[in-house]
Amino acid sequence: MSSLVAASDLARAAYCPRQLYYARRDDDRAPPPAVREVRSLAFAYPDLLDAPGDELAARPISVSPAAYRENLARLRERDDWGALTDPVARDVFLAGKDCRGIAHKLVRSPGDDQPPVPSLVSPGEPPERGVWEPQRVRAVALAKALAWERETSIPRALVEYPAVGVVRTVRLTTGNKAAYRRALGIARGLDFVPSRLRNSAKCESCAYRERCGVKTWSLASLLGR
């Protein structure tokens, strides 16, 4: 079990190998309370859909109450709305051939003869389309771990963004599996301090920015250079 790479480490490897180095060195993997508060929204979609504006405004959502209700109304039109709101299991530990991690939900598939799919609940916001690469990598890792345990193919996973009321599907395409393998290689071979990123927007919100010593630049400073 100790040789298995944590799915969260794979996400960090895809985002920034240096960040993964610091997280491992400090043994810093537990999510802060604010993350847990956002994730709790993913288990209350029906109640949030009918909640008044002032109640929604008091929740850790990232859009206006009106926009949030609109997003949940669109989410309700998905075929898997019932499965999302009544998952097979919550916070399930999965251990596969190469990685391990927590699926925040196991969501029923449409057919009774099909296995459930893992869902990763993200505290952030999605890109305009699709899913950020670190979350795609982590979702693929969970799908592979579940497939290993169930001894069957798991062709997709879900990534939920409850702060905005959006759910995206991650399919195990050739490209997504290749990104997973790249991150797995980085995570397994990380026995040195990786190079810093240069002028990356990723650094601005990184908790390790100060100790890393990376220089970040605002748009104004870049234009003035």
Coordinates of N, CA and C in Angstrom, one line a residue:
M1 N 0.8 -1.2 0.0 CA 0.0 0.0 0.0 C 0.9 1.3 0.0
S2 N 2.0 1.2 0.7 CA 2.9 2.4 0.8 C 3.4 2.8 -0.5
S3 N 3.5 1.9 -1.5 CA 4.1 2.2 -2.8 C 3.1 2.9 -3.7
L4 N 1.9 2.9 -3.3 CA 0.8 3.5 -4.1 C 0.9 5.1 -4.0
V5 N 0.8 5.7 -5.1 CA 0.9 7.2 -5.1 C -0.5 7.8 -4.8
A6 N -0.6 8.8 -4.0 CA -1.8 9.4 -3.6 C -2.3 10.2 -4.9
A7 N -3.6 10.1 -5.1 CA -4.2 10.8 -6.2 C -4.1 12.3 -6.1
S8 N -4.1 12.8 -4.9 CA -3.9 14.2 -4.7 C -2.5 14.6 -5.0
D9 N -1.5 13.7 -4.8 CA -0.1 14.0 -5.3 C 0.0 14.1 -6.8
L10 N -0.8 13.3 -7.5 CA -0.8 13.3 -8.9 C -1.3 14.7 -9.4
A11 N -2.3 15.2 -8.8 CA -2.9 16.5 -9.1 C -1.8 17.6 -8.9
R12 N -1.1 17.5 -7.8 CA 0.0 18.5 -7.6 C 1.1 18.3 -8.6
A13 N 1.4 17.1 -9.0 CA 2.4 16.9 -10.0 C 2.1 17.5 -11.3
A14 N 0.8 17.4 -11.7 CA 0.3 18.0 -12.9 C 0.3 19.5 -12.8
Y15 N 0.1 20.0 -11.6 CA 0.0 21.5 -11.5 C 1.3 22.1 -11.4
C16 N 2.2 21.6 -10.4 CA 3.5 22.1 -10.2 C 4.3 21.1 -9.4
P17 N 5.3 20.4 -10.0 CA 6.1 19.5 -9.3 C 6.7 20.0 -8.0
R18 N 7.1 21.3 -8.1 CA 7.8 21.9 -6.9 C 6.8 22.0 -5.7
Q19 N 5.5 22.3 -6.1 CA 4.5 22.3 -5.0 C 4.3 21.0 -4.4
L20 N 4.4 19.9 -5.2 CA 4.3 18.6 -4.6 C 5.5 18.3 -3.7
Y21 N 6.7 18.8 -4.1 CA 7.8 18.5 -3.3 C 7.6 19.1 -1.9
Y22 N 7.1 20.4 -1.8 CA 6.9 21.0 -0.5 C 5.8 20.3 0.3
A23 N 4.8 19.9 -0.4 CA 3.7 19.3 0.3 C 4.1 18.0 0.9
R24 N 4.9 17.2 0.2 CA 5.5 16.0 0.7 C 6.5 16.2 1.9
R25 N 7.3 17.2 1.7 CA 8.3 17.5 2.7 C 7.6 17.9 4.0
D26 N 6.6 18.7 3.9 CA 5.9 19.2 5.1 C 4.7 18.2 5.6
D27 N 4.5 17.1 4.8 CA 3.4 16.2 5.1 C 2.1 17.0 5.2
D28 N 1.9 17.8 4.2 CA 0.7 18.8 4.2 C -0.3 18.3 3.2
R29 N -1.3 17.5 3.6 CA -2.3 17.0 2.6 C -3.7 17.3 3.1
A30 N -3.9 17.5 4.4 CA -5.3 17.7 4.9 C -5.9 19.0 4.3
P31 N -7.1 18.9 3.8 CA -7.8 20.1 3.3 C -8.1 21.1 4.4
P32 N -8.1 22.4 4.2 CA -8.5 23.3 5.3 C -10.0 23.3 5.5
P33 N -10.5 23.8 6.6 CA -11.9 23.8 6.8 C -12.7 24.5 5.7
A34 N -12.2 25.5 5.1 CA -13.0 26.2 4.0 C -13.2 25.2 2.9
V35 N -12.3 24.4 2.6 CA -12.5 23.4 1.5 C -13.6 22.4 1.9
R36 N -13.6 22.0 3.1 CA -14.7 21.0 3.6 C -16.0 21.7 3.5
E37 N -16.1 23.0 3.8 CA -17.4 23.7 3.8 C -17.9 23.7 2.3
V38 N -17.0 24.0 1.4 CA -17.5 24.1 0.0 C -17.9 22.7 -0.5
R39 N -17.1 21.7 -0.1 CA -17.5 20.3 -0.6 C -18.8 19.8 0.0
S40 N -19.2 20.3 1.1 CA -20.5 19.9 1.7 C -21.6 20.3 0.8
L41 N -21.5 21.4 0.0 CA -22.5 21.8 -0.9 C -22.9 20.7 -1.9
A42 N -22.0 19.8 -2.2 CA -22.2 18.8 -3.2 C -23.2 17.8 -2.7
F43 N -23.5 17.8 -1.4 CA -24.4 16.8 -0.8 C -25.7 17.4 -0.5
A44 N -26.0 18.6 -1.0 CA -27.2 19.3 -0.7 C -27.8 20.0 -1.9
Y45 N -27.6 19.5 -3.1 CA -28.1 20.2 -4.3 C -29.6 20.4 -4.3
P46 N -30.4 19.4 -3.9 CA -31.9 19.7 -3.9 C -32.3 20.8 -3.0
D47 N -31.7 20.8 -1.8 CA -32.1 21.8 -0.8 C -31.6 23.2 -1.3
L48 N -30.4 23.2 -1.9 CA -29.9 24.5 -2.4 C -30.7 25.1 -3.5
L49 N -31.2 24.2 -4.3 CA -32.0 24.6 -5.5 C -33.2 25.4 -5.1
D50 N -33.8 25.0 -3.9 CA -35.0 25.6 -3.4 C -34.7 26.7 -2.3
A51 N -33.5 26.9 -2.0 CA -33.1 27.8 -0.9 C -33.4 29.3 -1.3
P52 N -33.8 30.1 -0.4 CA -34.0 31.5 -0.7 C -32.6 32.2 -0.9
G53 N -32.6 33.4 -1.5 CA -31.4 34.1 -1.9 C -30.5 34.4 -0.7
D54 N -31.1 34.8 0.4 CA -30.3 35.2 1.6 C -29.6 34.0 2.2
E55 N -30.2 32.8 2.1 CA -29.6 31.6 2.6 C -28.4 31.2 1.7
L56 N -28.6 31.3 0.4 CA -27.6 31.0 -0.5 C -26.4 31.9 -0.4
A57 N -26.7 33.2 -0.2 CA -25.6 34.2 0.0 C -24.8 33.9 1.2
A58 N -25.3 33.2 2.2 CA -24.5 32.9 3.4 C -23.7 31.6 3.2
R59 N -23.9 30.9 2.1 CA -23.1 29.7 1.8 C -21.9 30.1 1.0
P60 N -20.9 29.2 1.0 CA -19.6 29.5 0.3 C -19.7 29.2 -1.2
I61 N -20.6 30.0 -1.9 CA -20.8 29.9 -3.3 C -20.0 31.0 -4.0
S62 N -19.6 30.8 -5.2 CA -18.7 31.7 -5.9 C -19.4 32.5 -7.0
V63 N -20.7 32.4 -7.1 CA -21.5 33.2 -8.0 C -22.7 33.8 -7.2
S64 N -23.5 34.6 -7.9 CA -24.7 35.2 -7.2 C -25.7 34.1 -7.0
P65 N -26.6 34.3 -6.0 CA -27.6 33.3 -5.7 C -28.5 33.0 -6.9
A66 N -28.8 34.0 -7.7 CA -29.6 33.8 -8.9 C -28.9 32.9 -9.9
A67 N -27.6 33.2 -10.2 CA -26.8 32.4 -11.1 C -26.6 31.0 -10.6
Y68 N -26.5 30.9 -9.2 CA -26.3 29.5 -8.6 C -27.6 28.7 -8.9
R69 N -28.7 29.3 -8.6 CA -30.0 28.5 -8.9 C -30.1 28.1 -10.3
E70 N -29.7 29.0 -11.3 CA -29.8 28.7 -12.7 C -28.9 27.5 -13.0
N71 N -27.7 27.5 -12.4 CA -26.8 26.4 -12.7 C -27.3 25.1 -12.1
L72 N -27.9 25.1 -10.9 CA -28.5 23.9 -10.4 C -29.7 23.5 -11.2
A73 N -30.4 24.4 -11.7 CA -31.6 24.0 -12.6 C -31.1 23.3 -13.8
R74 N -30.0 23.7 -14.4 CA -29.4 23.0 -15.5 C -28.9 21.7 -15.1
L75 N -28.3 21.6 -13.9 CA -27.7 20.4 -13.4 C -28.9 19.4 -13.2
R76 N -30.0 19.8 -12.8 CA -31.2 18.9 -12.6 C -31.6 18.3 -13.9
E77 N -31.3 18.9 -15.0 CA -31.7 18.3 -16.3 C -30.8 17.1 -16.7
R78 N -29.7 16.9 -16.1 CA -28.8 15.8 -16.4 C -29.5 14.5 -16.1
D79 N -29.2 13.5 -16.9 CA -29.7 12.1 -16.6 C -29.3 11.6 -15.3
D80 N -28.1 12.0 -14.8 CA -27.6 11.4 -13.5 C -27.9 12.3 -12.3
W81 N -28.9 13.3 -12.4 CA -29.2 14.1 -11.3 C -29.6 13.3 -10.1
G82 N -30.4 12.3 -10.2 CA -30.8 11.5 -9.1 C -29.6 10.7 -8.5
A83 N -28.7 10.3 -9.4 CA -27.5 9.5 -8.9 C -26.6 10.5 -8.2
L84 N -26.5 11.7 -8.7 CA -25.6 12.7 -8.0 C -26.1 13.1 -6.6
T85 N -27.4 13.2 -6.5 CA -28.0 13.6 -5.2 C -28.2 12.5 -4.2
D86 N -28.1 11.2 -4.7 CA -28.2 10.1 -3.9 C -27.1 9.1 -4.2
P87 N -25.9 9.4 -3.9 CA -24.8 8.5 -4.3 C -24.8 7.2 -3.6
V88 N -24.1 6.2 -4.3 CA -24.0 4.9 -3.7 C -23.2 4.9 -2.4
A89 N -22.2 5.8 -2.4 CA -21.4 5.9 -1.2 C -20.7 7.2 -1.2
R90 N -20.2 7.6 0.0 CA -19.5 8.9 0.2 C -18.1 8.6 0.8
D91 N -17.1 9.4 0.4 CA -15.8 9.4 0.9 C -15.2 8.0 0.9
V92 N -15.2 7.4 -0.2 CA -14.7 6.0 -0.4 C -13.2 5.9 -0.7
F93 N -12.5 5.2 0.1 CA -11.1 5.0 -0.1 C -10.9 4.0 -1.2
L94 N -10.1 4.3 -2.3 CA -9.9 3.4 -3.4 C -8.4 3.1 -3.5
A95 N -8.0 1.9 -3.7 CA -6.6 1.5 -3.9 C -6.5 0.7 -5.2
G96 N -5.7 1.2 -6.1 CA -5.6 0.5 -7.4 C -4.2 -0.1 -7.5
K97 N -3.8 -0.3 -8.8 CA -2.5 -0.9 -9.1 C -1.4 0.1 -8.8
D98 N -1.6 1.4 -9.1 CA -0.5 2.4 -9.0 C -0.9 3.5 -8.0
C99 N -2.1 3.8 -7.7 CA -2.5 4.9 -6.9 C -3.6 4.6 -6.0
R100 N -3.8 5.5 -5.1 CA -4.9 5.4 -4.1 C -5.5 6.8 -3.8
G101 N -6.7 6.9 -3.4 CA -7.3 8.2 -3.1 C -8.7 8.0 -2.7
I102 N -9.3 9.2 -2.3 CA -10.7 9.2 -1.8 C -11.6 9.7 -3.0
A103 N -12.6 8.9 -3.3 CA -13.7 9.4 -4.2 C -14.7 10.0 -3.2
H104 N -15.0 11.2 -3.4 CA -16.0 11.9 -2.6 C -17.4 11.3 -2.7
K105 N -17.7 10.8 -3.9 CA -18.9 10.0 -4.1 C -18.7 8.9 -5.1
L106 N -19.5 7.8 -4.9 CA -19.6 6.8 -6.0 C -21.0 7.0 -6.6
V107 N -21.1 7.3 -7.8 CA -22.3 7.7 -8.5 C -22.8 6.6 -9.4
R108 N -24.1 6.2 -9.2 CA -24.6 5.1 -10.0 C -24.6 5.4 -11.5
S109 N -24.3 4.4 -12.3 CA -24.4 4.5 -13.8 C -25.8 4.3 -14.2
P110 N -26.1 4.7 -15.5 CA -27.5 4.5 -15.9 C -28.0 3.1 -15.9
G111 N -27.2 2.1 -16.4 CA -27.6 0.7 -16.4 C -27.3 0.0 -15.1
D112 N -28.2 -0.9 -14.7 CA -28.0 -1.7 -13.5 C -26.8 -2.6 -13.6
D113 N -26.4 -3.0 -14.8 CA -25.3 -3.9 -15.0 C -24.0 -3.1 -15.1
Q114 N -24.0 -1.8 -15.0 CA -22.8 -1.0 -15.1 C -22.3 -0.6 -13.7
P115 N -21.0 -0.6 -13.5 CA -20.5 -0.2 -12.1 C -20.7 1.3 -11.9
P116 N -20.6 1.8 -10.7 CA -20.7 3.2 -10.4 C -19.4 3.9 -10.9
V117 N -19.5 5.2 -10.9 CA -18.3 6.0 -11.3 C -17.9 6.9 -10.2
P118 N -16.6 7.2 -10.0 CA -16.1 8.0 -8.9 C -16.4 9.5 -9.2
S119 N -16.6 10.3 -8.2 CA -16.8 11.7 -8.4 C -15.8 12.4 -7.4
L120 N -15.1 13.4 -8.0 CA -14.2 14.2 -7.2 C -14.9 15.6 -7.0
V121 N -15.0 16.0 -5.8 CA -15.6 17.3 -5.5 C -14.5 18.3 -5.3
S122 N -14.5 19.3 -6.2 CA -13.5 20.4 -6.2 C -14.0 21.6 -5.5
P123 N -13.2 22.3 -4.7 CA -13.6 23.5 -4.0 C -13.5 24.7 -4.9
G124 N -12.9 24.6 -6.1 CA -12.7 25.7 -6.9 C -13.8 26.0 -8.0
E125 N -13.4 26.7 -9.0 CA -14.3 27.0 -10.1 C -13.8 26.3 -11.4
P126 N -14.7 25.9 -12.3 CA -14.2 25.2 -13.5 C -13.7 26.2 -14.6
P127 N -13.0 25.7 -15.5 CA -12.7 26.5 -16.7 C -14.0 26.7 -17.5
E128 N -13.9 27.5 -18.6 CA -15.1 27.7 -19.4 C -15.6 26.4 -20.0
R129 N -14.7 25.5 -20.3 CA -15.1 24.2 -20.8 C -14.2 23.2 -20.2
G130 N -14.8 22.0 -20.0 CA -14.0 20.9 -19.5 C -13.6 21.0 -18.1
V131 N -12.4 20.4 -17.8 CA -11.9 20.3 -16.4 C -10.4 20.7 -16.4
W132 N -9.9 21.4 -15.4 CA -8.5 21.7 -15.3 C -7.7 20.4 -15.3
E133 N -6.5 20.4 -15.9 CA -5.7 19.2 -16.0 C -5.4 18.5 -14.6
P134 N -5.0 19.3 -13.6 CA -4.8 18.5 -12.3 C -6.0 17.7 -11.8
Q135 N -7.2 18.3 -12.0 CA -8.4 17.6 -11.6 C -8.7 16.4 -12.6
R136 N -8.4 16.6 -13.9 CA -8.6 15.5 -14.8 C -7.7 14.3 -14.4
V137 N -6.4 14.6 -14.1 CA -5.5 13.6 -13.7 C -6.0 12.9 -12.5
R138 N -6.4 13.6 -11.5 CA -6.9 13.0 -10.2 C -8.1 12.2 -10.5
A139 N -9.0 12.7 -11.3 CA -10.3 11.9 -11.6 C -9.9 10.6 -12.4
V140 N -9.0 10.7 -13.3 CA -8.5 9.4 -14.0 C -7.9 8.5 -13.0
A141 N -7.2 9.0 -12.1 CA -6.5 8.1 -11.0 C -7.6 7.4 -10.2
L142 N -8.7 8.1 -9.9 CA -9.7 7.5 -9.1 C -10.5 6.4 -9.9
A143 N -10.7 6.7 -11.2 CA -11.4 5.8 -12.1 C -10.6 4.5 -12.2
K144 N -9.3 4.7 -12.4 CA -8.4 3.5 -12.5 C -8.3 2.7 -11.3
A145 N -8.3 3.4 -10.1 CA -8.3 2.6 -8.9 C -9.6 1.8 -8.7
L146 N -10.7 2.5 -9.0 CA -12.0 1.8 -8.9 C -12.1 0.6 -9.8
A147 N -11.5 0.8 -11.1 CA -11.5 -0.3 -12.0 C -10.7 -1.5 -11.6
W148 N -9.6 -1.2 -10.9 CA -8.7 -2.2 -10.4 C -9.4 -3.0 -9.3
E149 N -10.1 -2.3 -8.4 CA -10.8 -2.9 -7.3 C -12.0 -3.8 -7.8
R150 N -12.7 -3.2 -8.8 CA -13.9 -3.9 -9.3 C -13.6 -4.9 -10.4
E151 N -12.4 -4.9 -10.9 CA -12.0 -5.8 -12.0 C -12.9 -5.6 -13.2
T152 N -13.1 -4.3 -13.5 CA -13.9 -4.0 -14.7 C -13.5 -2.6 -15.2
S153 N -13.9 -2.3 -16.4 CA -13.6 -1.0 -17.0 C -14.5 0.1 -16.4
I154 N -13.8 1.2 -16.1 CA -14.6 2.4 -15.6 C -14.2 3.5 -16.7
P155 N -15.1 3.8 -17.6 CA -14.7 4.7 -18.7 C -14.8 6.2 -18.4
R156 N -15.2 6.5 -17.3 CA -15.4 8.0 -17.0 C -15.4 8.2 -15.5
A157 N -15.2 9.5 -15.1 CA -15.3 10.0 -13.8 C -16.0 11.3 -13.8
L158 N -16.4 11.8 -12.7 CA -17.0 13.1 -12.6 C -16.2 14.1 -11.7
V159 N -16.3 15.3 -12.1 CA -15.7 16.4 -11.2 C -16.8 17.4 -11.0
E160 N -17.1 17.6 -9.7 CA -18.1 18.5 -9.3 C -17.5 19.8 -8.8
Y161 N -18.1 20.9 -9.1 CA -17.7 22.2 -8.7 C -18.9 22.8 -7.9
P162 N -19.2 22.4 -6.7 CA -20.4 22.8 -6.0 C -20.4 24.3 -5.6
A163 N -19.3 25.0 -5.7 CA -19.3 26.4 -5.4 C -20.0 27.2 -6.5
V164 N -20.1 26.6 -7.7 CA -20.8 27.2 -8.8 C -22.0 26.4 -9.3
G165 N -22.1 25.1 -8.7 CA -23.2 24.3 -9.1 C -23.1 23.7 -10.5
V166 N -21.8 23.3 -10.8 CA -21.5 22.7 -12.1 C -20.9 21.3 -11.9
V167 N -21.2 20.4 -12.8 CA -20.6 19.1 -12.8 C -20.1 18.8 -14.2
R168 N -18.9 18.3 -14.3 CA -18.2 18.0 -15.6 C -17.8 16.5 -15.6
T169 N -17.9 15.9 -16.8 CA -17.5 14.5 -17.0 C -16.1 14.5 -17.6
V170 N -15.3 13.5 -17.0 CA -13.9 13.3 -17.5 C -13.9 11.9 -18.0
R171 N -13.7 11.7 -19.3 CA -13.6 10.4 -19.9 C -12.2 9.9 -20.0
L172 N -12.0 8.7 -19.9 CA -10.6 8.1 -19.9 C -10.2 8.0 -21.4
T173 N -10.0 9.1 -22.0 CA -9.5 9.2 -23.4 C -8.0 8.9 -23.4
T174 N -7.5 8.8 -24.6 CA -6.0 8.6 -24.7 C -5.2 9.7 -24.1
G175 N -5.7 11.0 -24.4 CA -5.0 12.2 -23.9 C -5.1 12.3 -22.4
N176 N -6.2 12.0 -21.8 CA -6.3 12.0 -20.3 C -5.5 11.0 -19.7
K177 N -5.5 9.8 -20.2 CA -4.6 8.7 -19.7 C -3.1 9.0 -19.8
A178 N -2.8 9.7 -20.9 CA -1.4 10.1 -21.1 C -1.0 11.2 -20.0
A179 N -1.9 12.1 -19.7 CA -1.6 13.1 -18.7 C -1.5 12.5 -17.3
Y180 N -2.3 11.4 -17.1 CA -2.2 10.7 -15.8 C -0.8 10.0 -15.7
R181 N -0.4 9.4 -16.8 CA 0.9 8.7 -16.8 C 2.1 9.6 -16.6
R182 N 2.0 10.8 -17.2 CA 3.0 11.8 -17.0 C 3.1 12.2 -15.5
A183 N 2.0 12.5 -14.9 CA 2.0 12.9 -13.5 C 2.4 11.8 -12.6
L184 N 2.1 10.5 -13.0 CA 2.5 9.4 -12.2 C 4.1 9.3 -12.2
G185 N 4.6 9.5 -13.4 CA 6.1 9.4 -13.5 C 6.8 10.5 -12.7
I186 N 6.2 11.7 -12.7 CA 6.8 12.8 -12.0 C 6.7 12.5 -10.5
A187 N 5.6 12.1 -10.0 CA 5.4 11.8 -8.6 C 6.3 10.7 -8.1
R188 N 6.5 9.7 -8.9 CA 7.3 8.6 -8.5 C 8.8 8.9 -8.5
G189 N 9.2 9.8 -9.4 CA 10.6 10.1 -9.5 C 11.0 11.4 -8.8
L190 N 10.2 11.9 -8.0 CA 10.5 13.2 -7.4 C 11.3 13.0 -6.1
D191 N 12.6 12.9 -6.3 CA 13.6 12.8 -5.2 C 14.5 14.0 -5.1
F192 N 14.1 15.1 -5.7 CA 14.9 16.3 -5.8 C 14.0 17.5 -5.8
V193 N 14.6 18.7 -5.6 CA 13.8 19.9 -5.6 C 13.6 20.4 -7.1
P194 N 12.4 20.3 -7.6 CA 12.2 20.7 -9.0 C 12.5 22.2 -9.2
S195 N 12.7 22.6 -10.5 CA 12.9 24.0 -10.8 C 11.6 24.8 -10.5
R196 N 11.8 26.1 -10.3 CA 10.6 27.0 -10.1 C 10.0 27.2 -11.4
L197 N 8.7 27.5 -11.3 CA 8.0 28.0 -12.5 C 8.4 29.5 -12.7
R198 N 8.3 29.9 -13.9 CA 8.6 31.3 -14.2 C 7.4 32.1 -14.7
N199 N 7.1 33.2 -13.9 CA 6.1 34.1 -14.3 C 4.7 33.4 -14.5
S200 N 4.4 32.4 -13.7 CA 3.2 31.7 -13.9 C 2.1 32.2 -13.0
A201 N 0.9 32.2 -13.5 CA -0.3 32.6 -12.7 C -0.5 31.6 -11.6
K202 N -0.1 30.4 -11.8 CA -0.3 29.4 -10.8 C 0.3 29.7 -9.5
C203 N 1.4 30.5 -9.5 CA 2.2 30.8 -8.3 C 1.4 31.8 -7.4
E204 N 0.5 32.6 -7.9 CA -0.1 33.7 -7.2 C -0.9 33.1 -6.0
S205 N -1.6 32.0 -6.2 CA -2.4 31.4 -5.2 C -1.8 30.3 -4.4
C206 N -0.5 30.0 -4.7 CA 0.1 28.8 -4.1 C 0.5 29.1 -2.6
A207 N 0.2 28.2 -1.8 CA 0.5 28.4 -0.3 C 2.0 28.3 -0.1
Y208 N 2.8 27.8 -1.0 CA 4.3 27.7 -0.8 C 5.0 28.8 -1.5
R209 N 4.4 29.8 -2.0 CA 5.0 30.8 -2.8 C 6.2 31.5 -2.1
E210 N 6.0 31.9 -0.8 CA 7.1 32.6 -0.2 C 8.3 31.7 0.1
R211 N 8.1 30.5 0.5 CA 9.3 29.6 0.8 C 9.9 29.2 -0.5
C212 N 9.1 29.1 -1.6 CA 9.6 28.7 -2.9 C 10.6 29.8 -3.4
G213 N 10.2 31.1 -3.2 CA 11.0 32.2 -3.6 C 10.7 32.6 -5.1
V214 N 9.6 32.1 -5.7 CA 9.4 32.4 -7.1 C 8.9 33.9 -7.2
K215 N 9.3 34.5 -8.3 CA 8.8 35.9 -8.5 C 7.6 35.9 -9.3
T216 N 6.6 36.6 -8.9 CA 5.3 36.7 -9.6 C 5.2 38.2 -10.1
W217 N 4.5 38.4 -11.1 CA 4.4 39.7 -11.7 C 2.9 40.0 -12.0
S218 N 2.5 41.2 -11.6 CA 1.1 41.6 -12.0 C 1.1 42.0 -13.4
L219 N -0.1 42.1 -14.0 CA -0.2 42.6 -15.4 C 0.5 43.9 -15.6
A220 N 0.2 44.8 -14.6 CA 0.8 46.2 -14.7 C 2.3 46.2 -14.7
S221 N 2.9 45.3 -13.8 CA 4.3 45.3 -13.8 C 4.9 44.7 -15.0
L222 N 4.2 43.7 -15.6 CA 4.7 43.1 -16.8 C 4.7 44.1 -18.0
L223 N 3.6 44.9 -18.0 CA 3.5 45.9 -19.1 C 4.6 47.0 -18.9
G224 N 5.0 47.2 -17.7 CA 5.9 48.3 -17.4 C 7.3 47.9 -17.5
R225 N 7.6 46.6 -17.7 CA 9.0 46.2 -17.7 C 9.7 46.5 -19.1

